[in-house]
Coordinates of C-alpha atoms in Angstrom, one line a residue:
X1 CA 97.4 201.6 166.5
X2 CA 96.9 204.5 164.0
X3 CA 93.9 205.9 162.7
X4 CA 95.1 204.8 158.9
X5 CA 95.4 201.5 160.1
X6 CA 92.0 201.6 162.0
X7 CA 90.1 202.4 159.1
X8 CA 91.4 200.0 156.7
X9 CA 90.1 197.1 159.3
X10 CA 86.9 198.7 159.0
X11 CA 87.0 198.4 155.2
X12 CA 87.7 195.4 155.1
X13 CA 85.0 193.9 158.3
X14 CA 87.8 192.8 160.7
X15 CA 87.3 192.7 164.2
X16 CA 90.5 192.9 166.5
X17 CA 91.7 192.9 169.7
X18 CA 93.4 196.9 170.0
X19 CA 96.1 195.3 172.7
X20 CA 97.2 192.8 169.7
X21 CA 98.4 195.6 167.3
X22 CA 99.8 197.8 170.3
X23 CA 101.8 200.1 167.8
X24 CA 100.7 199.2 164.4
X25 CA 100.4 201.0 161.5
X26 CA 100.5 200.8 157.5
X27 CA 103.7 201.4 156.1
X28 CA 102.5 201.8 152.9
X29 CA 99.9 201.3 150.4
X30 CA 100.4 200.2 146.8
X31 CA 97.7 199.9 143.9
X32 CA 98.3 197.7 141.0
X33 CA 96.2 198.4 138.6
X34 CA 96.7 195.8 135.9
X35 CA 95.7 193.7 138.7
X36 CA 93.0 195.8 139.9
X37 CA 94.7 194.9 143.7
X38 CA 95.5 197.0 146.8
X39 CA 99.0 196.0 148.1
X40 CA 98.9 196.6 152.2
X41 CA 102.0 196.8 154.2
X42 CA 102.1 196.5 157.6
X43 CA 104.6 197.6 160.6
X44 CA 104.2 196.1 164.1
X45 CA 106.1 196.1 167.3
X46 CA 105.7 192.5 167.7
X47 CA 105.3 189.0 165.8
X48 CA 101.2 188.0 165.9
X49 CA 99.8 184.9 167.1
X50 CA 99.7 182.7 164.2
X51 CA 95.6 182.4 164.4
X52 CA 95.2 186.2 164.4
X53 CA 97.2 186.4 161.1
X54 CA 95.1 183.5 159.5
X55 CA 92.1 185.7 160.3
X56 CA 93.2 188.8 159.2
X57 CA 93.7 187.1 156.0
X58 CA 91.0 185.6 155.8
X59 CA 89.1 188.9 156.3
X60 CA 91.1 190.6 153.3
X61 CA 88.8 188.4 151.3
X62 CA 85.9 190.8 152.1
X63 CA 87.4 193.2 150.4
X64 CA 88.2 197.0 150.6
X65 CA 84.3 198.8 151.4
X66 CA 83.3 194.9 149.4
X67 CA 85.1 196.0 145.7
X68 CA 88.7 196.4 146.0
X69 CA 90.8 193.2 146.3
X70 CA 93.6 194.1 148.5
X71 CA 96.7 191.4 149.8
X72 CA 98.5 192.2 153.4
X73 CA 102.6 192.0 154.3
X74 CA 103.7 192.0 157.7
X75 CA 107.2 193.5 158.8
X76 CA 108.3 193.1 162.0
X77 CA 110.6 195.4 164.4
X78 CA 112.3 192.3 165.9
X79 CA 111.5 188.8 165.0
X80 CA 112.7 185.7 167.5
X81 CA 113.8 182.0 166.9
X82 CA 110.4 181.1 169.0
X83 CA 108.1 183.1 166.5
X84 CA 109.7 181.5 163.8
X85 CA 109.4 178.0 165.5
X86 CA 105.7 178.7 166.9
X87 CA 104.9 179.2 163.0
X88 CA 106.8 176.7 161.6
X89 CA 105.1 174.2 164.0
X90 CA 101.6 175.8 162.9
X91 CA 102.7 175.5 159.4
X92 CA 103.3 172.1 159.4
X93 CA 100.3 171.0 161.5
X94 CA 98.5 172.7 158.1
X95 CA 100.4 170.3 156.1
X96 CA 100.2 166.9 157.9
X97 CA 95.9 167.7 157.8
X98 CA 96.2 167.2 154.5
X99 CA 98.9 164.7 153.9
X100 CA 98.4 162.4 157.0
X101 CA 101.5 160.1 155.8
X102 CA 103.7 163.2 157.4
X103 CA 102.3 163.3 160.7
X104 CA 105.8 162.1 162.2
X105 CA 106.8 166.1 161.1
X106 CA 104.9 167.1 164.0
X107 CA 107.4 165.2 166.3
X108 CA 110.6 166.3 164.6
X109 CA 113.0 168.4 165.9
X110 CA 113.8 171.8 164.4
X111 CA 117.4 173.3 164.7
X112 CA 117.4 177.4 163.4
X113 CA 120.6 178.6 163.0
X114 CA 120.8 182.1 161.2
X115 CA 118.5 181.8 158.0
X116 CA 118.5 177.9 158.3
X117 CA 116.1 175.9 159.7
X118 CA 116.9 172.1 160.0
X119 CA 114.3 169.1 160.6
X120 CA 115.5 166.0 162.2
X121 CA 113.3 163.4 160.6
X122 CA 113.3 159.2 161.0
X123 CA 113.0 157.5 157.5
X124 CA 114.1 159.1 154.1
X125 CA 110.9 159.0 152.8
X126 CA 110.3 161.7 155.4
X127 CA 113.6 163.6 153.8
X128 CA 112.7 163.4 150.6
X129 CA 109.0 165.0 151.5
X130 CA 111.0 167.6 153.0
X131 CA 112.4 168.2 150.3
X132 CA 109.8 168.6 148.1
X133 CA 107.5 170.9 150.6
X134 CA 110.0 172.9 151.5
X135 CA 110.0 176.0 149.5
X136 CA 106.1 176.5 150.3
X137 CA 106.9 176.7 153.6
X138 CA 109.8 178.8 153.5
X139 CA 107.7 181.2 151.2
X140 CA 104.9 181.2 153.4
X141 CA 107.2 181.9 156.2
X142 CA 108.7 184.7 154.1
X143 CA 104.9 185.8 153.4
X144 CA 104.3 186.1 157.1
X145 CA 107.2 188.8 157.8
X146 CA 109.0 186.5 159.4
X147 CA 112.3 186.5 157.4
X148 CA 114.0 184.3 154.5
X149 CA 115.1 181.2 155.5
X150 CA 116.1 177.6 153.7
X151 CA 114.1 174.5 155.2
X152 CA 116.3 171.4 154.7
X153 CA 116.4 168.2 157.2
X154 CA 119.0 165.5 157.9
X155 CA 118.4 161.8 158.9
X156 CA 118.7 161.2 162.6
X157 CA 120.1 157.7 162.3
X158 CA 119.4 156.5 165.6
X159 CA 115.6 157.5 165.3
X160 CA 116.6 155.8 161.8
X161 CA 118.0 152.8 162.9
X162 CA 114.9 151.7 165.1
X163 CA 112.8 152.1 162.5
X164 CA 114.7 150.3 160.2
X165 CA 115.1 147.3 162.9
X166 CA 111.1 147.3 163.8
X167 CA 110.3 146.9 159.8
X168 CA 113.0 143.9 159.4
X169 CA 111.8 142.3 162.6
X170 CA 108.2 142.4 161.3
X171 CA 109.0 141.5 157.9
X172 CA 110.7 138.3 159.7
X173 CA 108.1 137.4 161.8
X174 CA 109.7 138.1 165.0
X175 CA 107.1 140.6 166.0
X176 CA 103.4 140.8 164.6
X177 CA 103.1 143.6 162.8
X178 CA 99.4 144.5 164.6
X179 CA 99.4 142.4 167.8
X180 CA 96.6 139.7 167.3
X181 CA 94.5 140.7 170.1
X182 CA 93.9 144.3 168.5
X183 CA 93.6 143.0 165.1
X184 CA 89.6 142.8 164.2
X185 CA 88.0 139.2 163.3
X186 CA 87.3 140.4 159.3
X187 CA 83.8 138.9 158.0
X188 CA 82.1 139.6 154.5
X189 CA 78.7 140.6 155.7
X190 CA 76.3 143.4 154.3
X191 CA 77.0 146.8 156.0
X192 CA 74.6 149.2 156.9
X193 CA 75.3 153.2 158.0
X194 CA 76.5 156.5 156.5
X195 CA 79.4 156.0 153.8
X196 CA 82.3 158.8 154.1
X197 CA 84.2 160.0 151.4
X198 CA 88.2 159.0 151.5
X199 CA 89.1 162.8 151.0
X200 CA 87.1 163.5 154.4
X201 CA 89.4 161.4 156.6
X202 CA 92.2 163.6 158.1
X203 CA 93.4 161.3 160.6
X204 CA 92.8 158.7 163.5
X205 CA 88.7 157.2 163.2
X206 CA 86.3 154.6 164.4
X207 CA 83.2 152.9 162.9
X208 CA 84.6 154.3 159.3
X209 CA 82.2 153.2 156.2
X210 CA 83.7 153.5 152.4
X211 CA 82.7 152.5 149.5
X212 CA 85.8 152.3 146.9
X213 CA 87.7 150.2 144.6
X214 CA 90.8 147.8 144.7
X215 CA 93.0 149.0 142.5
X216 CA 96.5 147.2 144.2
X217 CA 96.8 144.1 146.5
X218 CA 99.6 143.0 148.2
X219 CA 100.1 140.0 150.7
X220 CA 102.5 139.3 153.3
X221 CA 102.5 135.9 155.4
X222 CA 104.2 134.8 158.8
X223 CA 103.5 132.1 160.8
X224 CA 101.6 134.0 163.3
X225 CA 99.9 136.8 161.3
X226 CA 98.7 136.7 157.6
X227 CA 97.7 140.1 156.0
X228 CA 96.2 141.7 152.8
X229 CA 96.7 145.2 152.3
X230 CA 95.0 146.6 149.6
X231 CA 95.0 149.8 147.9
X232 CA 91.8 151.3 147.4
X233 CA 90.2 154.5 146.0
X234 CA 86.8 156.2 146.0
X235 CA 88.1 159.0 142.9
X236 CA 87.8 161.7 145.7
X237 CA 91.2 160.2 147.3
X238 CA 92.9 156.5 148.0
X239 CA 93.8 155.1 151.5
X240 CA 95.2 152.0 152.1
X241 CA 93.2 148.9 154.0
X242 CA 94.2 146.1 155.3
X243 CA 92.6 142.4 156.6
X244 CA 94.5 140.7 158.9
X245 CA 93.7 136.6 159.5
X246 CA 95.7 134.6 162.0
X247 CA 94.4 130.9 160.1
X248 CA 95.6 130.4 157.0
X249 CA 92.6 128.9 155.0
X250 CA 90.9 132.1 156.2
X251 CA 93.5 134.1 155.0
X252 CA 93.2 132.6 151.5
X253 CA 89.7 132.5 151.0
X254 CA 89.5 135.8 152.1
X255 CA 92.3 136.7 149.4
X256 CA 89.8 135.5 146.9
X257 CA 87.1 137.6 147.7
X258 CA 89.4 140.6 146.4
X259 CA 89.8 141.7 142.9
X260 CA 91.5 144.5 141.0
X261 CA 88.9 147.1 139.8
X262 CA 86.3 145.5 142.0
X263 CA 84.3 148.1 144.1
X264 CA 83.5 147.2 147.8
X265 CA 81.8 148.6 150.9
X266 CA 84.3 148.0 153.8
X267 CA 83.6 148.8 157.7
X268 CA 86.0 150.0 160.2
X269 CA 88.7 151.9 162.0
X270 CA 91.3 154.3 160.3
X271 CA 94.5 155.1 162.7
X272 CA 98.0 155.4 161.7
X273 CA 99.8 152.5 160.6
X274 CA 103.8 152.5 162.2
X275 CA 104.5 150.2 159.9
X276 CA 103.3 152.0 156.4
X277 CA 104.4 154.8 158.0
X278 CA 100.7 156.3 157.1
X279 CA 97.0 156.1 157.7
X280 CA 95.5 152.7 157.3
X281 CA 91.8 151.5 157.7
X282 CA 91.5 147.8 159.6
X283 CA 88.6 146.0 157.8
X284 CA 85.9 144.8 160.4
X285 CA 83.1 144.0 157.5
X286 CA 83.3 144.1 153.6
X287 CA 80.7 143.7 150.9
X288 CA 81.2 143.6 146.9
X289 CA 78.8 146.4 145.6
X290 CA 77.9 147.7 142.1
X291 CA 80.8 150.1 140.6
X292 CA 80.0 153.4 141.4
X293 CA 82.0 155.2 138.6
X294 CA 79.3 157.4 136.2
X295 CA 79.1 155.7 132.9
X296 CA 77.0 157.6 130.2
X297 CA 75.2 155.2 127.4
X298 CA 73.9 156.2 124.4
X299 CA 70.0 155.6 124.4
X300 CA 69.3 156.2 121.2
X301 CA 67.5 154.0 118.9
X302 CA 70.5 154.7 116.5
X303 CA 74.0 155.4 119.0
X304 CA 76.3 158.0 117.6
X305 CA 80.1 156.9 116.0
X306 CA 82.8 159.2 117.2
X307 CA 85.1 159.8 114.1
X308 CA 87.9 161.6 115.9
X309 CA 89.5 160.0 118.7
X310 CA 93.2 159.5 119.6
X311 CA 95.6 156.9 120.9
X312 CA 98.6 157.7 123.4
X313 CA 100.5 157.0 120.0
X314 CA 99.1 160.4 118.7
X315 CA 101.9 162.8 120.4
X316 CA 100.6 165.2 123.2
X317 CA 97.4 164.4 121.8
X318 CA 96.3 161.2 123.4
X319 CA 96.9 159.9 126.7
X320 CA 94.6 156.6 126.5
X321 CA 95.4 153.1 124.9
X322 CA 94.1 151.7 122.1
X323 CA 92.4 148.6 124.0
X324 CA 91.1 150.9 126.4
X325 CA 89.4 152.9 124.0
X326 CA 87.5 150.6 122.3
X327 CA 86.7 148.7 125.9
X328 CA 85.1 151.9 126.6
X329 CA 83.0 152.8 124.1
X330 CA 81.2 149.6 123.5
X331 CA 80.8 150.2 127.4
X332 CA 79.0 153.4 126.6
X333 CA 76.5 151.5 123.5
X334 CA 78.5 152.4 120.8
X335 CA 78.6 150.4 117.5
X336 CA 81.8 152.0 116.1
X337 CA 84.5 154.7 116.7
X338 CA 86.9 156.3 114.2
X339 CA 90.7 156.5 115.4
X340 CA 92.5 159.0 113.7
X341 CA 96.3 159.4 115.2
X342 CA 98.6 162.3 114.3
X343 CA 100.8 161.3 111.4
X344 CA 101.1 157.9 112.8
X345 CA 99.4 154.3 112.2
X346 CA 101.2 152.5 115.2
X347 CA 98.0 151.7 117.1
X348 CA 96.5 149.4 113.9
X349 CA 97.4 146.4 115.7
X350 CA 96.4 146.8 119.2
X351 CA 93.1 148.6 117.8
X352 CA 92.7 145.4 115.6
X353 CA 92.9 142.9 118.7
X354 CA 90.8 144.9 120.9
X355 CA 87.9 144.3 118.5
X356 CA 88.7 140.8 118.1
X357 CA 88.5 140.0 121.8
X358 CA 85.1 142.1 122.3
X359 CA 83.3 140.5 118.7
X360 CA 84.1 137.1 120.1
X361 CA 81.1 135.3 120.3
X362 CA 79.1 138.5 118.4
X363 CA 77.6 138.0 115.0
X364 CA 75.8 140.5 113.0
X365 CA 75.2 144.1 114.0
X366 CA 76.4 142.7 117.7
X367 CA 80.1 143.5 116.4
X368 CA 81.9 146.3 117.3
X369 CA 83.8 148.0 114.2
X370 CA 86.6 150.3 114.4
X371 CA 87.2 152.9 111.8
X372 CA 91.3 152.8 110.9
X373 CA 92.3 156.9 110.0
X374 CA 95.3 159.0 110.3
X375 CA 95.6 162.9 110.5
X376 CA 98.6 163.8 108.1
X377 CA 100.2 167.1 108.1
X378 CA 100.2 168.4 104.8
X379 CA 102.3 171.8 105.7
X380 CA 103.9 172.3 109.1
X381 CA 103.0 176.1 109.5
X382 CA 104.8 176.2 112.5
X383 CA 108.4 175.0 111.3
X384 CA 110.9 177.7 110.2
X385 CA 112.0 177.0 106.7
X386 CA 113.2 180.2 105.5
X387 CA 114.9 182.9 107.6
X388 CA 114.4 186.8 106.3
X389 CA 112.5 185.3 103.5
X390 CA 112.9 187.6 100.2
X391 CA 112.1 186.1 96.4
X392 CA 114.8 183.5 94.5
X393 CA 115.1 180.9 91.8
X394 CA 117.5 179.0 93.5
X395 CA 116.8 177.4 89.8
X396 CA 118.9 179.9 88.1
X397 CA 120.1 182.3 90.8
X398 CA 123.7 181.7 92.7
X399 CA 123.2 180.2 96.2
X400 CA 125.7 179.4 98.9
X401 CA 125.6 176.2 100.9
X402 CA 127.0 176.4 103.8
X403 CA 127.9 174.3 107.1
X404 CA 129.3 175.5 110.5
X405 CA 131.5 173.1 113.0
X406 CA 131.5 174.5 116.9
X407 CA 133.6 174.0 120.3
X408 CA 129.5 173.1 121.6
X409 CA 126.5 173.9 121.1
X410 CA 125.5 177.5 122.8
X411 CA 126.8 180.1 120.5
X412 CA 126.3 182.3 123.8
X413 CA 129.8 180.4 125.0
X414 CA 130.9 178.6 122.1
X415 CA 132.5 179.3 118.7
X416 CA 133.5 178.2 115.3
X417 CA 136.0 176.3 114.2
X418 CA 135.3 175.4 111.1
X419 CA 133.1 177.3 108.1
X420 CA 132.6 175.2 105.0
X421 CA 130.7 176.4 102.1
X422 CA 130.2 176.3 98.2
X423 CA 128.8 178.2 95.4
X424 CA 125.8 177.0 93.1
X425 CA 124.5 178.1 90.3
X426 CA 122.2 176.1 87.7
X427 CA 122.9 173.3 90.0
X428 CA 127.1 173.0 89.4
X429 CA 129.5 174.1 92.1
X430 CA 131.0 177.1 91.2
X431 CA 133.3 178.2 94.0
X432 CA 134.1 176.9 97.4
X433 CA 135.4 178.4 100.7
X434 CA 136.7 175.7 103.5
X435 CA 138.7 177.4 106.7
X436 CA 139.6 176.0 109.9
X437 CA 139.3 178.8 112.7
X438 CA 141.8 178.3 116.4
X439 CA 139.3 178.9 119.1
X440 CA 142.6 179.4 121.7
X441 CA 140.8 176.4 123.5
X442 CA 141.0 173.0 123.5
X443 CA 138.5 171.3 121.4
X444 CA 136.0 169.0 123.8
X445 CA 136.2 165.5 123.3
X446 CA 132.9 164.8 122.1
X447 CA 133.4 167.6 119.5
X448 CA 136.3 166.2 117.9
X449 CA 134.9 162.5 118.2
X450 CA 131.7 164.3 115.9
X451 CA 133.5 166.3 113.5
X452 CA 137.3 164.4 113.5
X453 CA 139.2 168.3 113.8
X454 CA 141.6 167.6 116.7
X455 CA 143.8 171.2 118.6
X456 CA 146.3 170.5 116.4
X457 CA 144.4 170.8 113.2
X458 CA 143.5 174.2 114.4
X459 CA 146.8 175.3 115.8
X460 CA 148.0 178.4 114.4
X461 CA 144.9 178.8 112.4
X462 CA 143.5 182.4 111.7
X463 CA 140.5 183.8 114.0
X464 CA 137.0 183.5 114.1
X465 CA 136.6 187.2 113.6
X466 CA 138.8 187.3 110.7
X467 CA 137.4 184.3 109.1
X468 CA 133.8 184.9 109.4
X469 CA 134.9 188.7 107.6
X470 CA 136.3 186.7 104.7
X471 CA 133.3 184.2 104.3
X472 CA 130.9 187.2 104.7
X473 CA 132.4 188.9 101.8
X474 CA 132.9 185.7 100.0
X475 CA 129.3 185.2 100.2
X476 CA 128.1 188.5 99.2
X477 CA 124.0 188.8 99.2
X478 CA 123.4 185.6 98.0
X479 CA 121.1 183.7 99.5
X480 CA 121.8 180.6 101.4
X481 CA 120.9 176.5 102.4
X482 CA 122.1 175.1 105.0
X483 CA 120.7 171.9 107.6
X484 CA 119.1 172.9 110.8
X485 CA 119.9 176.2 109.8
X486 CA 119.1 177.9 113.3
X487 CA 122.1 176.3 114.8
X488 CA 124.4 177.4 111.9
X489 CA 122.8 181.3 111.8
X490 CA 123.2 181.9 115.9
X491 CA 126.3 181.3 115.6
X492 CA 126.8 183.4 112.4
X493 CA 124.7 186.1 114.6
X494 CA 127.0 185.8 117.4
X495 CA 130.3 186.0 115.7
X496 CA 128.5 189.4 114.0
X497 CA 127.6 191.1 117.6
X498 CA 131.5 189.8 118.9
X499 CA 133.2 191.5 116.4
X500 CA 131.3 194.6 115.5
X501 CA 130.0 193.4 111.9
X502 CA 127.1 194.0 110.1
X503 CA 123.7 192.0 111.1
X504 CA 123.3 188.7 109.5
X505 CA 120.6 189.4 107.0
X506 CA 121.1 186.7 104.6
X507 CA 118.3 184.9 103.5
X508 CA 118.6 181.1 104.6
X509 CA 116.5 177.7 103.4
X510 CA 116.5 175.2 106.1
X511 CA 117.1 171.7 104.2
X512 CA 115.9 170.2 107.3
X513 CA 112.7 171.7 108.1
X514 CA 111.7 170.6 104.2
X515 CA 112.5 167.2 104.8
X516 CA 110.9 167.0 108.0
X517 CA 107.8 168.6 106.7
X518 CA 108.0 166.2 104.0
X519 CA 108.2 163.4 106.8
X520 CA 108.1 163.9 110.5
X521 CA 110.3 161.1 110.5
X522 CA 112.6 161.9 108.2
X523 CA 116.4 161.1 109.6
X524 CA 119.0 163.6 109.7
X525 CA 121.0 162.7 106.4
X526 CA 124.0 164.2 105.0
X527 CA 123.1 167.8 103.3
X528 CA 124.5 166.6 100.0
X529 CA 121.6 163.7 100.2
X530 CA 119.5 166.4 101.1
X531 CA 120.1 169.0 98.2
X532 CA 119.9 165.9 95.9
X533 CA 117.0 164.8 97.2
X534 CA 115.2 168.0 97.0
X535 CA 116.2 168.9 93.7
X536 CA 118.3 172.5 94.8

C-alpha cells in the first residue's frame, strides 16, 4: 500500500486491514469543482471482499479532513467470474431486504458468459422484475470495478412448470393451499403488545402486531379450506394477510367482519407465502380500531373557505376527484370550498352530486355549499404565435400564406413535396405559387392517404432545392401565415441548411396558436376557415 493511499484513509477516518490492500494505490485524483467533489481512483492487485468495499464507502461519507466530499472507483488488475458472482449474490441479497416478494432471486442460478450475466428464474413475474432491476445492478457492478455487463434472465420451464402445476392444483382444491393443521384458529379478540410498522418487516416473523387498513379483499373457497386474503396498509408500506377457516359459516361471518377502508389491529406470523409468491401475515387475532390517518379540523368559531382548489379535470393541476374533495373538506369542518379548474367546467356535475349526497338530511347552516369557478386563460404567454417578430399591417401590407406537404414528419429525414402558397393584399389574393416537388422516394402510404399526392403525381417533377429557390424569391420579405407554423418553417429551415441558402428569416403568424389561444379547444380547421375567421 502507498503512502498517498495511506493518507487519504486517514482523511477520510477509515480503519483497514494493510494485508487487504496488499499493493494499492491511487491512480489518480480528480477535483470537480462545480461540484465541490474529490473524484478518488483506486488501483488494486485484487477484487475486495464485498463488506470491505461497503465500508470504505461508507467512510467516504466522513469526508476529506470532515470538508471535502470525495466519491471512490475501484479498478482491478484481473477480475474473475467468482468476484463477479460473490457480488452479484451480495447485490441481490441487498435487493430482496427490501423487496421480500424477490427472495426466490437468492436461489436462482447465474450463467456469466463474457459481459453477460444470465438468471434462471421460476415464474415471469420473476422475469419481468429482472427486467426492471437490472440496470441498477449492472451499474452498481460497473461502480464496483468490476466490469460492464448486461443482467438479463430466461424462464427455466421446468422450475416453471411445477410452479404453474402447484397453483392450478391449489386453485382446484386438490391440495390445501396452507395445510389445515398449520393454519391458525382466527378469532376477533382485543389485542394487546407492541404494534410494528409494515415498512419494518423484512422477512420471515412470529407474534407480529399491525395496525393498518383494508384497502382490497379477495376470497377463494374449496371444500376443504376457505380463505380471505386481504390487502392491507399502514401508509408506511402494504403487506398482504390472510384468514384461513376450514367451516364455512365461520368463514362467512368472518368475511363480514372486514371492510374496505376499515382500520384493524391484527396479531400474527409473517413468513413467505409459496403460493403469492411473497410475504404474507396469517391472522391469529384481529380487532376493528379507530382510523389512524391524521385528519386536521378547523376549530374556529368561524372555519375558513378555500377559494382555489382543483379537480383531476384541471390538467396537470389536479390529481383528486371532485366527490372526493368535497367528502374531505366537510371531514376537516369546513362549510364551503371554491373549485376553480383550468379553462374547464367538466367537474359541475360530479361537484353538484357530491353536495347533494352530504346535505341530505342537513338544513340550515348544516349544508355544505360548493363555490362553481373556472380559471380562464386570457393570453397564453407561453404559445409561439409569431416567429422573428418585426412590425405589419397585415391590414394593408402584402402577406403570403403559405402551406407545406411532407414524405413525414421529421424534417431531419423528411422533405417536401409540395409548397402551396398565395399573395394577399387588402384582403384579395393577388398572386399564387403551387409546385409539386419528386422526393426520388416513394411517398408513404399514410402520406398520400392525408394529402391525396400519389409517386406518380410527383414523377418527373423538379427538386426540392430548386423549388424552395423559386418560392423563396417569389416570396420576397413579405411576411407570412401559415397553420402550426413550426412544422411548416423546420422544414423551410432544413431545405435552407441542405442546399446552401440563405437563413429563413421571414416573419411568420401562426393561425393556429391564435385560435388555440382564443380556445384551448379549438379544432384544427382548414386555414381558409381560419384566415376568415380571424379577419387576415
Amino acid at each position: 500500500m502507498t503512502e498517498e493511499l495511506q493518507r487519504f484513509f486517514k482523511s477520510i477516518s477509515y480503519s483497514y486491514e494493510e494485508s487487504v490492500f496488499d499493493g494499492a494505490s491511487v491512480e489518480k485524483v480528480i477535483y470537480l469543482k462545480k461540484k465541490e467533489l474529490f473524484e478518488v481512483y483506486l488501483q488494486l492487485k485484487k477484487v475486495l471482499p464485498y463488506v470491505v468495499l461497503k465500508d470504505l464507502i461508507k467512510a467516504t461519507e466522513n469526508k476529506i479532513n470532515g470538508t471535502g466530499a470525495c466519491k471512490v472507483y475501484f479498478s482491478y488488475a484481473s477480475v474473475m467470474k467468482e468476484d463477479v458472482l460473490s457480488y452479484l449474490q451480495e447485490l441481490v441479497r441487498e435487493l430482496t431486504e427490501k423487496r421480500p416478494s424477490l427472495v426466490n432471486l437468492n436461489e436462482a442460478l447465474v450463467n456469466i458468459e463474457e459481459e453477460v450475466i444470465t438468471l434462471e428464474v421460476s415464474t415471469k413475474l420473476e422475469e419481468l422484475e429482472v427486467k426492471k432491476e437490472a440496470k441498477g445492478l449492472t451499474n452498481k457492478l460497473s461502480l464496483y470495478g468490476l466490469g460492464e455487463y448486461v443482467l438479463t434472465s430466461v424462464l427455466n420451464e421446468e422450475l416453471h412448470n411445477e410452479v404453474k402445476e402447484t397453483l392450478e392444483k391449489s386453485k382446484t382444491g386438490e391440495i390445501p393451499v396452507v395445510p389445515i393443521e398449520n393454519a391458525f384458529k382466527t378469532e376477533q379478540k382485543p389485542i394487546e403488545g407492541e404494534v410494528i410498522s409494515i415498512h419494518n418487516i423484512l422477512g420471515d416473523m412470529k407474534n407480529v402486531i399491525v395496525e393498518a387498513y383494508v384497502f382490497g379483499i379477495d376470497t377463494m373457497e374449496h371444500e376443504k379450506i376457505n380463505i380471505i386474503t386481504l390487502k392491507i396498509s399502514d401508509k408506511t408500506n402494504s403487506l398482504l394477510a390472510k384468514v384461513f377457516k376450514k367451516d364455512k359459516n365461520e368463514y362467512k361471518a368472518a368475511l363480514k367482519d372486514f371492510k374496505e377502508g376499515t382500520w384493524y389491529r391484527m396479531q400474527g406470523k409473517v413468513e413467505f407465502d409459496t403460493f403469492s409468491k411473497d410475504l404474507v401475515l396469517t391472522i391469529r387475532h384481529y380487532e376493528t380500531i379507530d382510523s389512524k390517518e391524521e385528519m386536521s379540523k378547523e376549530n374556529t368559531d368561524t372555519p375558513r373557505v378555500e377559494l382555489h382548489t382543483h379537480t383531476m379535470m384541471s390538467a396537470m393541476d389536479g390529481v383528486i376527484d371532485a366527490t372526493t374533495l368535497v367528502k374531505h373538506a366537510v371531514k376537516m369542518g369546513q362549510k364551503a370550498i371554491g373549485v376553480t379548474d383550468h379553462n374547464c367546467v367538466q367537474a359541475f356535475p360530479d361537484l353538484y352530486h357530491a353536495v347533494e349526497a352530504v346535505n341530505k338530511g342537513k338544513e340550515g347552516d348544516e349544508r355544505f355549499k360548493v363555490l362553481y369557478g373556472a380559471e380562464m386563460n386570457v393570453v397564453n404567454d407561453d404559445v409561439d404565435i409569431i416567429f422573428n417578430n418585426r412590425t405589419y399591417n397585415l391590414l394593408e401590407d402584402l402577406y403570403v400564406v403559405f402551406d407545406t406537404e411532407t414524405t413525414g414528419f421529421y424534417a431531419g429525414s423528411d422533405q417536401m413535396i409540395e409548397i402551396g402558397a398565395v399573395k394577399i393584399q387588402s384582403g384579395k389574393i393577388i398572386d399564387r405559387f403551387d409546385e409539386l416537388i419528386d422526393p426520388h422516394r416513394p411517398i408513404p402510404k399514410k402520406i398520400t392517404e392525408l394529402t391525396f399526392i400519389t409517386d406518380e403525381m410527383v414523377t418527373g417533377c423538379d427538386t426540392e432545392e430548386n423549388v424552395t429557390k423559386r418560392f423563396l424569391e417569389w416570396a420576397g420579405d413579405a411576411p407570412m401565415v401559415a397553420h402550426n407554423a413550426k412544422f411548416d418553417i423546420s422544414f423551410m429551415r432544413a431545405a435552407c441548411n441542405k442546399y446552401g441558402l440563405s437563413e429563413f428569416q421571414a416573419t411568420v403568424l401562426d393561425t393556429m396558436s391564435i385560435a388555440r389561444m382564443l380556445h384551448p379547444e379549438w379544432p384544427n380547421h382548414k386555414l381558409q376557415t381560419l384566415t376568415k375567421r380571424l379577419d387576415i
